[in-house]
């Protein structure tokens, strides 16, 4: 069985175009900058972040954990082989942020929700790469 496409339209239908790839890269850079920036402020002990995590009531260890996860995810989103996995991890983290903003802190969850949507779009756009990485890890 041949895997060569019969015509040019089949190739285009299965592969994202250059413009969409550039668009996803722009989303990745924006997401990385915002999330990693927030993570750095958490790790640096920004008084606003210290107060916010005190209001959450789980302890400052959570601030360090979330900050480290945000910095790691922000860096991971910029590494092509890890972009899909990192965006999935950030989507999980941002889901927690939306819930915390809405129900614990009584503040607007819109920024976290918008970033969650962006992370989900990136995860979907980079899904084939994510499958390849996970498949390679499972074969080892």
Backbone as a chain_set.jsonl record, in Angstrom:
{"seq": "XXXXXXXXXXXXXXXXXXXXXXXXXXXXXXXXXXXXXXXXXXXXXXXXXXXXXXXXXXXXXXXXXXXXXXXXXXXXXXXXXXXXXXXXXXXXXXXXXXXXXXXXXXXXXXXXXXXXXXXXXXXXXXXXXXXXXXXXXXXX", "coords": {"N": [[0.845, -1.175, 0.0], [0.621, 2.156, -0.86], [1.887, 5.19, 0.499], [2.078, 7.57, -0.639], [0.659, 10.614, -1.63], [-2.062, 10.857, -3.957], [-2.681, 13.126, -5.364], [-1.95, 16.665, -5.363], [-3.764, 18.066, -3.742], [-4.488, 16.318, -1.694], [-2.209, 16.28, -0.088], [-2.13, 18.917, 0.86], [-4.494, 18.99, 2.328], [-3.95, 17.398, 4.561], [-1.842, 18.52, 5.918], [-0.941, 21.305, 7.881], [-0.994, 24.663, 6.663], [1.56, 27.058, 5.783], [0.931, 29.628, 6.73], [-0.882, 29.099, 8.831], [0.8, 27.666, 10.507], [2.659, 29.641, 11.196], [0.914, 31.341, 12.538], [0.233, 29.716, 14.743], [2.731, 29.53, 15.937], [3.061, 32.191, 16.72], [1.028, 32.356, 18.643], [2.129, 30.524, 20.452], [4.471, 31.861, 21.311], [3.371, 34.153, 22.505], [1.768, 32.981, 24.525], [3.801, 31.677, 25.98], [5.324, 33.89, 26.87], [3.501, 35.297, 28.519], [2.666, 33.37, 30.435], [5.111, 32.34, 31.474], [6.172, 34.721, 32.411], [4.359, 35.32, 34.478], [4.921, 33.13, 36.089], [7.571, 33.624, 36.8], [7.227, 35.928, 38.361], [5.839, 34.819, 40.486], [7.748, 33.027, 41.535], [9.722, 34.839, 42.219], [8.686, 36.12, 44.374], [6.864, 38.239, 44.304], [4.966, 40.668, 45.935], [2.187, 40.877, 45.419], [1.579, 38.367, 44.38], [2.299, 36.752, 46.545], [0.397, 37.584, 48.426], [-1.933, 36.828, 47.035], [-1.74, 34.013, 46.968], [-1.802, 33.578, 49.676], [-4.416, 34.303, 50.182], [-5.679, 32.231, 48.841], [-5.157, 30.123, 50.497], [-3.792, 27.705, 50.616], [-1.138, 27.648, 51.198], [2.272, 28.84, 50.832], [3.902, 27.122, 49.448], [2.455, 26.233, 47.299], [2.476, 28.426, 45.618], [5.161, 28.438, 44.805], [5.249, 25.961, 43.484], [3.308, 26.301, 41.411], [4.477, 28.493, 40.114], [6.926, 27.348, 39.229], [5.903, 25.367, 37.515], [4.629, 27.008, 35.632], [6.806, 28.456, 34.515], [8.304, 26.311, 33.459], [6.403, 25.242, 31.657], [6.078, 27.446, 29.975], [8.621, 27.61, 28.779], [8.696, 25.058, 27.636], [6.653, 25.193, 25.694], [7.892, 26.542, 23.69], [9.701, 24.804, 22.605], [9.91, 22.802, 19.885], [9.447, 19.892, 19.83], [8.267, 19.495, 22.273], [6.126, 21.188, 22.494], [3.346, 20.554, 22.202], [2.831, 18.767, 24.367], [3.594, 20.431, 26.495], [1.732, 22.492, 26.223], [-0.598, 21.082, 26.787], [-0.158, 20.48, 29.478], [-0.104, 23.102, 30.486], [-2.72, 23.794, 29.895], [-4.114, 22.211, 31.719], [-3.167, 23.332, 34.123], [-4.117, 25.946, 33.814], [-6.838, 25.473, 33.816], [-7.247, 24.901, 36.479], [-6.586, 27.448, 37.423], [-8.676, 29.026, 36.387], [-10.868, 27.957, 37.791], [-10.067, 28.506, 40.431], [-9.853, 31.323, 40.359], [-12.545, 32.024, 39.896], [-14.098, 30.723, 41.955], [-12.696, 30.685, 44.404], [-11.101, 33.008, 44.765], [-12.872, 34.935, 43.977], [-12.653, 36.589, 41.676], [-12.331, 37.915, 38.336], [-12.253, 35.41, 35.865], [-11.401, 35.688, 33.267], [-8.885, 36.227, 31.935], [-7.336, 33.938, 32.538], [-9.041, 32.066, 31.39], [-8.974, 32.826, 28.673], [-6.258, 32.32, 28.135], [-6.299, 29.585, 28.558], [-7.858, 28.742, 26.391], [-6.114, 29.444, 24.304], [-3.928, 27.749, 24.902], [-5.172, 25.302, 24.474], [-5.758, 25.44, 21.738], [-3.15, 25.44, 20.717], [-2.295, 22.916, 21.637], [-3.964, 21.258, 20.118], [-3.173, 21.952, 17.524], [-0.572, 21.05, 17.488], [-0.81, 18.35, 17.8], [-0.087, 16.006, 16.28], [2.661, 15.94, 16.509], [2.867, 15.623, 19.247], [1.74, 13.074, 19.571], [3.721, 11.604, 18.266], [5.962, 11.998, 19.946], [5.056, 10.89, 22.378], [4.541, 8.287, 21.492], [7.161, 7.465, 20.86], [8.324, 7.536, 23.415], [6.819, 5.564, 24.703], [7.592, 3.278, 23.322], [10.092, 2.77, 24.252]], "CA": [[0.0, 0.0, 0.0], [1.423, 3.362, -0.999], [1.522, 6.328, 1.349], [2.28, 8.779, -1.437], [-0.641, 11.152, -2.03], [-2.357, 10.736, -5.38], [-2.628, 14.451, -5.973], [-1.455, 17.718, -4.489], [-4.79, 18.499, -2.797], [-4.447, 15.438, -0.526], [-1.108, 16.732, 0.751], [-2.538, 20.167, 1.497], [-5.573, 18.732, 3.274], [-3.455, 16.71, 5.743], [-0.765, 19.268, 6.543], [-1.29, 22.713, 8.037], [-0.265, 25.553, 5.786], [2.607, 27.9, 6.362], [0.308, 30.732, 7.469], [-1.418, 28.6, 10.102], [1.952, 27.32, 11.33], [3.166, 30.913, 11.726], [-0.073, 31.788, 13.522], [0.369, 28.91, 15.958], [3.982, 29.953, 16.578], [2.796, 33.473, 17.392], [0.289, 32.007, 19.862], [3.061, 29.88, 21.369], [5.359, 32.884, 21.886], [2.558, 34.99, 23.393], [1.438, 32.171, 25.697], [5.032, 31.474, 26.751], [5.708, 35.143, 27.529], [2.55, 35.636, 29.585], [2.673, 32.356, 31.487], [6.43, 32.318, 32.121], [6.284, 35.972, 33.167], [3.615, 35.124, 35.714], [5.66, 32.165, 36.892], [8.743, 34.303, 37.363], [6.789, 36.807, 39.451], [5.507, 33.955, 41.631], [8.995, 32.526, 42.105], [10.496, 35.965, 42.755], [8.06, 36.586, 45.605], [6.103, 39.477, 44.116], [3.999, 40.778, 47.035], [0.825, 40.602, 44.943], [1.45, 36.909, 44.273], [2.336, 36.212, 47.908], [-0.92, 37.855, 49.004], [-2.944, 36.035, 46.339], [-1.666, 32.632, 47.428], [-2.257, 33.582, 51.07], [-5.88, 34.308, 50.094], [-6.116, 30.9, 48.418], [-5.144, 29.366, 51.74], [-3.122, 26.408, 50.516], [0.256, 27.806, 51.599], [3.165, 29.425, 49.834], [4.479, 26.053, 48.64], [1.682, 26.168, 46.059], [2.986, 29.522, 44.765], [6.412, 27.964, 44.2], [4.923, 24.887, 42.545], [2.652, 26.882, 40.235], [5.486, 29.296, 39.422], [7.845, 26.45, 38.524], [5.159, 24.753, 36.406], [4.406, 28.03, 34.601], [8.071, 28.714, 33.812], [8.607, 25.111, 32.663], [5.461, 25.181, 30.544], [6.395, 28.529, 29.044], [9.799, 27.194, 28.016], [8.329, 23.876, 26.852], [5.827, 25.579, 24.55], [8.781, 27.06, 22.642], [10.518, 23.707, 22.08], [8.993, 22.143, 18.952], [9.064, 18.526, 20.183], [7.517, 19.497, 23.532], [5.089, 22.225, 22.48], [2.017, 19.976, 22.43], [2.755, 18.28, 25.743], [3.654, 21.585, 27.397], [0.451, 23.209, 26.17], [-1.57, 20.264, 27.526], [0.107, 20.727, 30.895], [-0.564, 24.457, 30.805], [-4.187, 23.786, 29.871], [-4.548, 21.67, 33.014], [-2.855, 24.348, 35.129], [-5.02, 27.076, 33.611], [-8.167, 25.05, 34.259], [-7.22, 25.161, 37.921], [-6.59, 28.898, 37.634], [-10.04, 29.513, 36.128], [-11.707, 27.537, 38.922], [-9.625, 29.256, 41.611], [-10.258, 32.731, 40.193], [-13.996, 32.156, 39.974], [-14.752, 30.222, 43.16], [-11.93, 30.898, 45.628], [-10.667, 34.403, 44.866], [-13.969, 35.816, 43.552], [-12.193, 37.574, 40.699], [-12.646, 37.554, 36.96], [-11.413, 34.342, 35.322], [-11.313, 35.84, 31.813], [-7.513, 36.082, 31.423], [-6.986, 32.513, 32.609], [-9.87, 31.365, 30.412], [-8.422, 33.125, 27.341], [-5.008, 31.578, 28.006], [-6.695, 28.186, 28.442], [-8.274, 28.542, 24.992], [-4.89, 29.492, 23.489], [-3.184, 26.509, 25.158], [-5.913, 24.215, 23.832], [-5.54, 25.576, 20.285], [-1.78, 24.984, 20.453], [-2.253, 21.465, 21.833], [-4.618, 20.641, 18.956], [-2.363, 22.189, 16.322], [0.681, 20.283, 17.605], [-1.183, 17.009, 18.238], [0.657, 14.937, 15.601], [3.989, 15.922, 17.116], [2.681, 15.069, 20.592], [1.577, 11.625, 19.393], [5.024, 11.041, 17.91], [6.814, 12.005, 21.134], [4.514, 9.912, 23.326], [4.787, 6.971, 20.899], [8.579, 7.168, 21.025], [8.56, 7.249, 24.828], [6.189, 4.292, 25.05], [8.324, 2.188, 22.695], [11.377, 2.554, 24.961]], "C": [[0.889, 1.235, 0.0], [0.933, 4.466, -0.063], [1.728, 7.644, 0.625], [0.92, 9.308, -1.857], [-0.816, 11.087, -3.546], [-2.322, 12.083, -6.083], [-2.242, 15.484, -4.911], [-2.482, 18.131, -3.439], [-4.827, 17.607, -1.554], [-3.354, 15.875, 0.435], [-1.503, 17.983, 1.514], [-3.589, 19.919, 2.567], [-5.06, 18.122, 4.581], [-2.373, 17.473, 6.49], [-1.178, 20.721, 6.703], [-0.416, 23.578, 7.141], [0.742, 26.399, 6.537], [2.01, 29.014, 7.207], [-0.241, 30.257, 8.811], [-0.289, 28.199, 11.042], [2.551, 28.581, 11.964], [2.212, 31.444, 12.791], [0.032, 31.028, 14.83], [1.668, 29.281, 16.683], [3.814, 31.283, 17.306], [2.041, 33.225, 18.696], [1.221, 31.378, 20.899], [3.956, 30.912, 22.06], [4.588, 33.759, 22.871], [2.218, 34.223, 24.668], [2.662, 31.982, 26.585], [5.407, 32.734, 27.521], [4.791, 35.451, 28.71], [2.663, 34.656, 30.743], [4.018, 32.331, 32.213], [6.66, 33.598, 32.92], [5.554, 35.9, 34.496], [4.322, 34.165, 36.646], [6.882, 32.786, 37.553], [8.34, 35.212, 38.507], [6.39, 36.001, 40.689], [6.775, 33.472, 42.32], [9.824, 33.63, 42.752], [9.886, 36.537, 44.033], [7.39, 37.942, 45.484], [5.03, 39.551, 45.206], [2.55, 40.506, 46.623], [0.588, 39.098, 44.873], [1.453, 36.254, 45.658], [0.974, 36.391, 48.567], [-2.008, 36.992, 48.361], [-2.921, 34.589, 46.837], [-1.997, 32.508, 48.913], [-3.789, 33.56, 51.103], [-6.429, 32.942, 49.669], [-6.126, 29.964, 49.625], [-4.453, 28.022, 51.693], [-1.662, 26.478, 50.955], [1.12, 28.314, 50.461], [3.876, 28.363, 48.993], [3.76, 25.953, 47.298], [2.126, 27.258, 45.084], [4.264, 29.082, 44.059], [6.153, 26.871, 43.161], [4.306, 25.44, 41.268], [3.645, 27.718, 39.436], [6.447, 28.437, 38.621], [7.157, 25.782, 37.332], [4.919, 25.757, 35.284], [5.683, 28.336, 33.826], [8.428, 27.522, 32.93], [7.695, 25.008, 31.456], [5.727, 26.252, 29.508], [7.606, 28.205, 28.18], [9.442, 26.017, 27.104], [7.509, 24.187, 25.617], [6.687, 26.089, 23.392], [9.703, 26.005, 22.05], [9.623, 22.849, 21.19], [8.545, 20.742, 19.364], [8.184, 18.479, 21.424], [6.311, 20.423, 23.541], [3.695, 21.675, 22.782], [1.84, 19.494, 23.854], [2.748, 19.439, 26.737], [2.331, 22.34, 27.389], [-0.66, 22.411, 26.847], [-1.399, 20.459, 29.028], [-0.357, 22.096, 31.33], [-2.084, 24.537, 30.786], [-4.737, 23.245, 31.19], [-4.323, 22.699, 34.127], [-3.819, 25.528, 35.029], [-6.462, 26.731, 33.951], [-8.288, 25.269, 35.76], [-7.261, 26.637, 38.235], [-7.976, 29.49, 37.416], [-10.94, 29.183, 37.314], [-11.352, 28.333, 40.17], [-10.049, 30.717, 41.532], [-11.752, 32.898, 40.454], [-14.54, 31.831, 41.37], [-14.0, 30.465, 44.467], [-11.6, 32.377, 45.817], [-11.76, 35.405, 44.519], [-13.476, 36.951, 42.652], [-12.475, 37.054, 39.294], [-11.705, 36.474, 36.44], [-11.082, 34.525, 33.844], [-9.908, 35.695, 31.256], [-7.104, 34.609, 31.43], [-7.779, 31.707, 31.587], [-9.36, 31.593, 28.993], [-7.122, 32.367, 27.118], [-5.268, 30.074, 27.884], [-7.107, 27.865, 27.006], [-7.046, 28.52, 24.083], [-4.087, 28.205, 23.669], [-3.856, 25.326, 24.471], [-5.735, 24.251, 22.316], [-4.148, 25.077, 19.92], [-1.689, 23.468, 20.583], [-2.865, 20.742, 20.639], [-3.763, 20.779, 17.704], [-1.092, 21.352, 16.324], [0.427, 18.822, 17.982], [-0.358, 15.916, 17.576], [2.062, 14.822, 16.176], [3.926, 15.308, 18.519], [2.532, 13.553, 20.52], [2.912, 10.96, 19.088], [5.938, 10.959, 19.128], [6.353, 10.942, 22.122], [4.741, 8.494, 22.794], [6.24, 6.546, 21.047], [8.891, 6.801, 22.478], [7.978, 5.903, 25.238], [6.916, 3.092, 24.459], [9.623, 1.859, 23.428], [11.241, 1.612, 26.071]], "O": [[1.82, 1.327, 0.8], [-0.268, 4.649, 0.137], [1.57, 8.714, 1.214], [0.101, 8.554, -2.383], [0.138, 11.238, -4.309], [-1.974, 12.169, -7.261], [-2.218, 15.19, -3.716], [-2.096, 18.516, -2.335], [-5.163, 18.083, -0.47], [-3.551, 15.844, 1.649], [-1.228, 18.086, 2.71], [-3.575, 20.575, 3.609], [-5.688, 18.315, 5.622], [-2.023, 17.092, 7.607], [-1.71, 21.317, 5.766], [0.749, 23.264, 6.894], [0.76, 26.438, 7.767], [2.523, 29.318, 8.284], [-0.08, 30.942, 9.821], [-0.409, 28.374, 12.254], [2.907, 28.574, 13.142], [2.651, 31.939, 13.829], [-0.067, 31.619, 15.906], [1.694, 29.339, 17.913], [4.368, 31.475, 18.389], [2.368, 33.808, 19.729], [1.111, 31.668, 22.091], [4.169, 30.835, 23.27], [5.091, 34.073, 23.95], [2.363, 34.753, 25.77], [2.571, 32.11, 27.806], [5.769, 32.659, 28.695], [5.264, 35.824, 29.784], [2.746, 35.065, 31.901], [4.053, 32.303, 33.443], [7.273, 33.563, 33.986], [6.063, 36.359, 35.519], [4.325, 34.364, 37.861], [7.187, 32.509, 38.713], [9.033, 35.268, 39.523], [6.585, 36.458, 41.815], [6.869, 33.502, 43.547], [10.545, 33.384, 43.719], [10.515, 37.357, 44.702], [7.35, 38.709, 46.446], [4.266, 38.602, 45.384], [1.776, 39.96, 47.409], [-0.475, 38.611, 45.259], [0.698, 35.315, 45.908], [0.454, 35.467, 49.192], [-2.895, 36.487, 49.049], [-3.975, 34.008, 47.097], [-2.428, 31.446, 49.362], [-4.388, 32.887, 51.941], [-7.516, 32.548, 50.091], [-7.008, 29.115, 49.751], [-4.53, 27.264, 52.661], [-1.014, 25.438, 51.071], [0.752, 28.232, 49.289], [4.402, 28.68, 47.927], [4.374, 25.629, 46.282], [2.149, 27.043, 43.873], [4.434, 29.32, 42.863], [6.765, 26.86, 42.093], [4.732, 25.089, 40.167], [3.654, 27.657, 38.206], [6.754, 28.749, 37.471], [7.755, 25.645, 36.265], [4.996, 25.398, 34.108], [5.644, 28.462, 32.602], [8.815, 27.702, 31.775], [8.155, 24.719, 30.351], [5.619, 26.006, 28.307], [7.614, 28.493, 26.983], [9.84, 25.986, 25.94], [7.652, 23.516, 24.595], [6.252, 26.067, 22.241], [10.418, 26.285, 21.087], [8.676, 22.233, 21.679], [7.359, 20.433, 19.254], [7.43, 17.523, 21.609], [5.551, 20.435, 24.509], [2.946, 22.282, 23.547], [0.821, 19.774, 24.485], [1.987, 19.43, 27.705], [1.861, 22.779, 28.438], [-1.575, 23.0, 27.423], [-2.381, 20.586, 29.761], [-0.934, 22.253, 32.407], [-2.674, 25.271, 31.578], [-5.72, 23.768, 31.715], [-5.195, 22.908, 34.971], [-4.281, 26.045, 36.046], [-7.231, 27.612, 34.336], [-9.306, 25.761, 36.248], [-7.897, 27.048, 39.206], [-8.406, 30.359, 38.175], [-11.689, 30.039, 37.784], [-12.242, 28.787, 40.89], [-10.542, 31.284, 42.507], [-12.164, 33.818, 41.16], [-15.354, 32.583, 41.907], [-14.612, 30.451, 45.535], [-11.797, 32.93, 46.899], [-11.592, 36.603, 44.746], [-13.834, 38.114, 42.841], [-12.817, 35.886, 39.107], [-10.487, 36.606, 36.56], [-10.537, 33.613, 33.222], [-9.74, 35.094, 30.194], [-6.586, 34.1, 30.436], [-7.25, 30.771, 30.987], [-9.318, 30.658, 28.194], [-6.898, 31.827, 26.035], [-4.538, 29.371, 27.184], [-6.734, 26.82, 26.472], [-6.947, 27.674, 23.194], [-3.615, 27.631, 22.687], [-3.176, 24.445, 23.943], [-5.577, 23.207, 21.683], [-3.982, 24.369, 18.927], [-1.081, 22.807, 19.742], [-2.337, 19.722, 20.196], [-3.642, 19.839, 16.918], [-0.592, 20.985, 15.261], [1.34, 18.13, 18.432], [0.041, 14.97, 18.255], [2.591, 13.718, 16.311], [4.822, 14.566, 18.922], [3.13, 12.829, 21.317], [3.2, 9.876, 19.595], [6.619, 9.952, 19.321], [7.166, 10.18, 22.644], [5.095, 7.596, 23.558], [6.517, 5.38, 21.331], [9.64, 5.859, 22.734], [8.58, 5.182, 26.033], [6.867, 2.001, 25.027], [10.186, 0.781, 23.239], [12.219, 1.325, 26.761]]}, "num_chains": 1, "name": "protein.A"}
